[in-house]
Coordinates of C-alpha atoms in Angstrom, one line a residue:
M1287 CA -7.2 179.0 141.2
W1288 CA -9.4 176.1 140.8
Y1289 CA -6.5 173.8 139.9
F1290 CA -5.3 174.1 143.6
V1291 CA -8.6 174.1 145.3
L1292 CA -10.6 171.0 144.1
I1293 CA -12.9 170.0 146.7
V1294 CA -15.2 166.9 146.8
F1295 CA -17.7 167.2 149.5
G1296 CA -18.0 163.4 149.9
F1297 CA -14.6 163.4 151.4
W1298 CA -15.2 165.9 154.2
N1299 CA -14.0 165.0 157.8
G1300 CA -14.1 166.6 161.1
A1301 CA -16.6 168.0 163.6
F1302 CA -19.2 170.6 163.3
S1303 CA -21.3 172.7 165.9
A1304 CA -24.3 170.8 165.1
N1305 CA -25.1 167.0 165.5
Q1306 CA -23.6 164.2 163.6
T1307 CA -26.9 163.5 161.7
C1308 CA -26.7 167.2 160.3
I1309 CA -23.0 166.7 159.3
E1310 CA -23.9 163.4 157.4
N1311 CA -26.9 165.1 155.6
L1312 CA -24.6 167.9 154.5
R1313 CA -21.8 165.6 153.3
W1314 CA -24.1 163.2 151.3
T1315 CA -26.4 166.0 150.0
C1316 CA -23.5 167.9 148.4
R1317 CA -20.9 165.2 148.0
N1318 CA -21.2 165.1 144.1
I1319 CA -21.0 168.9 143.8
H1320 CA -17.4 170.1 142.9
M1321 CA -15.7 173.4 143.5
I1322 CA -14.2 173.2 140.1
P1323 CA -15.5 172.1 136.7
N1324 CA -14.1 169.1 134.8
E1325 CA -11.8 171.2 133.0
L1326 CA -10.1 174.4 133.9
P1327 CA -11.7 177.4 132.2
G1328 CA -9.7 178.8 129.4
T1329 CA -12.4 181.4 127.8
E1330 CA -14.8 183.9 129.4
D1331 CA -17.7 181.7 128.5
E1332 CA -16.1 178.6 130.3
L1333 CA -15.3 180.9 133.3
K1334 CA -19.0 182.0 133.4
E1335 CA -20.2 178.5 133.2
S1336 CA -17.6 177.6 136.2
C1337 CA -18.9 180.5 138.1
S1338 CA -22.4 179.4 137.7
E1339 CA -21.4 176.0 139.1
L1340 CA -19.9 177.8 142.1
E1341 CA -23.0 179.6 142.8
N1342 CA -24.9 176.3 142.6
N1343 CA -22.5 174.9 145.0
K1344 CA -22.8 177.8 147.5
R1345 CA -26.6 177.5 147.5
C1346 CA -26.3 173.9 148.3
L1347 CA -23.9 174.5 151.2
M1348 CA -26.1 177.4 152.4
E1349 CA -29.2 175.3 152.4
R1350 CA -27.4 172.5 154.4
L1351 CA -25.9 175.2 156.8
L1352 CA -29.3 176.6 157.5
E1353 CA -30.6 173.2 158.4
C1354 CA -27.7 172.9 160.7
G1355 CA -28.5 176.1 162.4
S1356 CA -26.1 178.3 160.8
N1357 CA -26.1 181.0 158.0
N1358 CA -22.5 181.7 157.8
Y1359 CA -19.9 180.0 155.3
D1360 CA -17.2 180.8 158.0
D1361 CA -18.7 178.0 160.2
L1362 CA -17.5 175.6 157.5
E1363 CA -14.0 176.1 158.9
V1364 CA -14.6 173.7 161.6
A1365 CA -15.3 170.9 159.1
R1366 CA -12.6 172.0 156.7
S1367 CA -10.2 174.8 157.8
D1368 CA -9.4 176.1 154.2
L1369 CA -13.0 175.9 152.8
P1370 CA -14.1 179.4 153.6
R1371 CA -11.0 180.9 152.1
M1372 CA -11.5 178.8 149.0
I1373 CA -15.1 180.0 148.7
N1374 CA -14.1 183.6 149.2
T1375 CA -11.2 183.5 146.7
L1376 CA -13.4 181.7 143.9
T1377 CA -16.2 184.3 144.5
E1378 CA -13.7 187.1 144.0
I1379 CA -12.3 185.6 140.7
C1380 CA -15.9 185.4 139.6
Q1381 CA -16.7 189.1 140.3
E1382 CA -16.1 191.1 137.1
D1383 CA -15.3 194.3 139.0
T1384 CA -12.3 192.8 141.0
E1385 CA -8.6 193.1 140.1
L1386 CA -8.3 189.4 140.7
H1387 CA -11.1 188.7 138.1
A1388 CA -9.2 190.9 135.5
S1389 CA -5.9 189.2 136.2
Y1390 CA -7.3 185.7 136.0
V1391 CA -9.1 186.4 132.7
Q1392 CA -5.9 187.8 131.1
H1393 CA -3.8 184.6 132.0
M1394 CA -6.4 181.9 132.1
A1395 CA -6.0 180.6 128.5
C1396 CA -2.3 180.1 129.1
I1397 CA -2.8 178.5 132.4
K1398 CA -5.2 176.1 130.9
R1399 CA -2.7 175.1 128.2
F1400 CA -0.1 174.4 131.0
V1401 CA -2.4 172.4 133.1
S1402 CA -3.6 170.3 130.1
A1403 CA 0.1 169.5 129.1
N1404 CA 1.1 168.8 132.7
N1405 CA -1.9 166.4 133.1
E1406 CA -0.6 164.6 129.9
K1407 CA 3.1 164.6 130.6
Q1408 CA 3.2 164.7 134.4
F1409 CA 6.4 166.9 134.4
C1410 CA 5.4 168.5 137.7
R1411 CA 5.1 165.1 139.3
D1412 CA 8.6 164.2 137.9
Y1413 CA 9.9 167.6 139.3
T1414 CA 8.5 167.1 142.7
T1415 CA 9.7 163.3 142.8
S1416 CA 13.3 164.5 141.8
A1417 CA 13.4 167.3 144.3
M1418 CA 12.3 165.1 147.2
V1419 CA 14.9 162.6 146.2
Y1420 CA 17.7 165.3 146.4
L1421 CA 16.2 166.5 149.8
R1422 CA 16.1 163.0 151.3
G1423 CA 19.7 163.4 152.5
P1424 CA 19.4 166.9 154.2
I1425 CA 16.0 165.9 155.7
Q1426 CA 17.6 162.7 157.3
R1427 CA 20.6 164.9 158.8
K1428 CA 18.0 166.8 160.6
K1429 CA 18.2 166.5 164.4
L1430 CA 14.8 164.9 165.0
E1431 CA 13.0 164.0 168.5
D1432 CA 10.4 161.9 166.8
E1433 CA 12.1 161.0 163.6
L1434 CA 9.3 159.2 161.6
D1435 CA 6.7 161.8 162.5
Y1436 CA 9.0 164.8 161.8
R1437 CA 10.0 163.4 158.3
N1438 CA 6.2 162.8 157.5
K1439 CA 5.6 166.5 158.3
F1440 CA 8.3 167.4 155.9
S1441 CA 6.7 165.3 153.1
Q1442 CA 3.2 166.7 153.9
C1443 CA 4.7 170.3 153.6
L1444 CA 7.2 169.9 151.0
V1445 CA 5.4 167.7 148.3
P1446 CA 2.5 170.3 147.7
L1447 CA 4.9 173.2 148.0
L1448 CA 7.2 171.8 145.3
S1449 CA 4.1 171.0 143.1
M1450 CA 3.1 174.5 143.4
N1451 CA 6.6 175.8 142.7
C1452 CA 6.9 173.8 139.4
F1453 CA 3.5 175.2 138.4
V1454 CA 4.6 178.8 139.2
T1455 CA 7.8 178.3 137.5
Y1456 CA 6.3 177.2 134.2
I1457 CA 3.5 179.7 134.2
S1458 CA 6.1 182.6 134.8
G1459 CA 8.3 181.3 132.1
S1460 CA 5.4 180.5 129.5
C1461 CA 2.6 183.1 130.1
E1462 CA 2.5 186.8 130.0
H1463 CA 4.2 189.0 132.6
G1464 CA 2.3 188.8 135.9
A1465 CA 0.9 185.3 135.5
G1466 CA 3.3 183.9 138.2
K1467 CA 2.6 186.7 140.6
M1468 CA -1.2 186.0 140.3
S1469 CA -0.8 182.3 140.8
I1470 CA 1.3 183.0 144.1
E1471 CA -1.4 185.4 145.1
L1472 CA -4.2 182.9 144.7
I1473 CA -2.2 180.1 146.5
Q1474 CA -1.8 182.6 149.4
K1475 CA -5.4 183.5 149.4
A1476 CA -7.0 179.9 149.0
G1477 CA -4.3 177.5 149.8
S1478 CA -3.6 175.5 152.9
V1479 CA 0.2 176.2 153.5
A1480 CA -0.2 177.2 157.0
E1481 CA -2.1 173.8 157.8
Q1482 CA 0.4 171.8 155.5
C1483 CA 3.5 173.3 157.0
P1484 CA 3.2 173.4 160.8
A1485 CA 5.2 176.3 162.5
S1486 CA 7.6 173.6 164.2
I1487 CA 9.2 172.8 160.7
R1488 CA 8.9 176.1 158.8
I1489 CA 12.6 177.2 159.6
D1490 CA 13.9 173.9 158.4
V1491 CA 11.7 173.9 155.3
I1492 CA 13.1 177.4 154.4
D1493 CA 16.6 176.0 154.7
L1494 CA 15.8 173.1 152.5
L1495 CA 14.2 175.2 150.0
K1496 CA 17.3 177.4 149.7
A1497 CA 19.6 174.3 149.4
L1498 CA 17.4 173.2 146.6
E1499 CA 17.5 176.6 145.0
S1500 CA 21.4 176.7 145.1
A1501 CA 21.7 173.2 143.7
T1502 CA 19.2 173.7 140.8
E1503 CA 19.7 177.3 140.2
E1504 CA 15.9 177.4 139.9
Q1505 CA 13.8 180.1 141.9
M1506 CA 11.8 178.8 144.8
F1507 CA 8.7 181.0 144.2
V1508 CA 7.0 179.4 147.1
M1509 CA 9.7 180.5 149.7
R1510 CA 7.6 183.6 150.2
L1511 CA 4.6 181.5 151.0
I1512 CA 6.5 180.2 154.1
T1513 CA 8.2 183.2 155.1
S1514 CA 5.0 185.1 155.2
L1515 CA 3.8 182.8 157.9
N1516 CA 4.6 183.5 161.6
I1517 CA 7.6 181.1 162.2
S1518 CA 8.4 180.0 165.7

């Protein structure tokens, strides 16, 4: 959902198939256009307004892509690997004849209330901090070749995963049946778990999540995000 897929084009990095001047023009022209509104939509009118902003954003991107010699959003993957997935998922939410649209509309008011409360009270930040403190010991006991680099990879993977788990936990407990499942589906479709959690640490991450689940007796909904990936 938009909460997980905020993109500000001014912070793009990476190469593109066209020249550097073209990349700079794309970045600076679209830098103030956001993939999400200032507030999460909670009504159908707000959703329509957000979807209108999305279409404006897509038009800006396509105009810039044409200038760079492309007419395919998938080419943006070179500049940002998750951007095509985000565009496709948000577009699906905005299409009124899709199951994802119907499911999002059903739960969006409750989700907005949670996001607003979390922004004010920061309980998901506190949850993530506490969980990472608990996992510090198990992470340090891992057999590491490049200790600092490996532990950084754990942080880069676990911090967003734990934040997502907090979100899904509250949504599952506070909103109507199916809201948590929809949240996981959206994260799978639009998120960057594969990039955030490289294959080299996924088995260890699953072990850490299982240990946390056992210690807290709280379900690790995000476990399926890792187990659904190819693990080496």
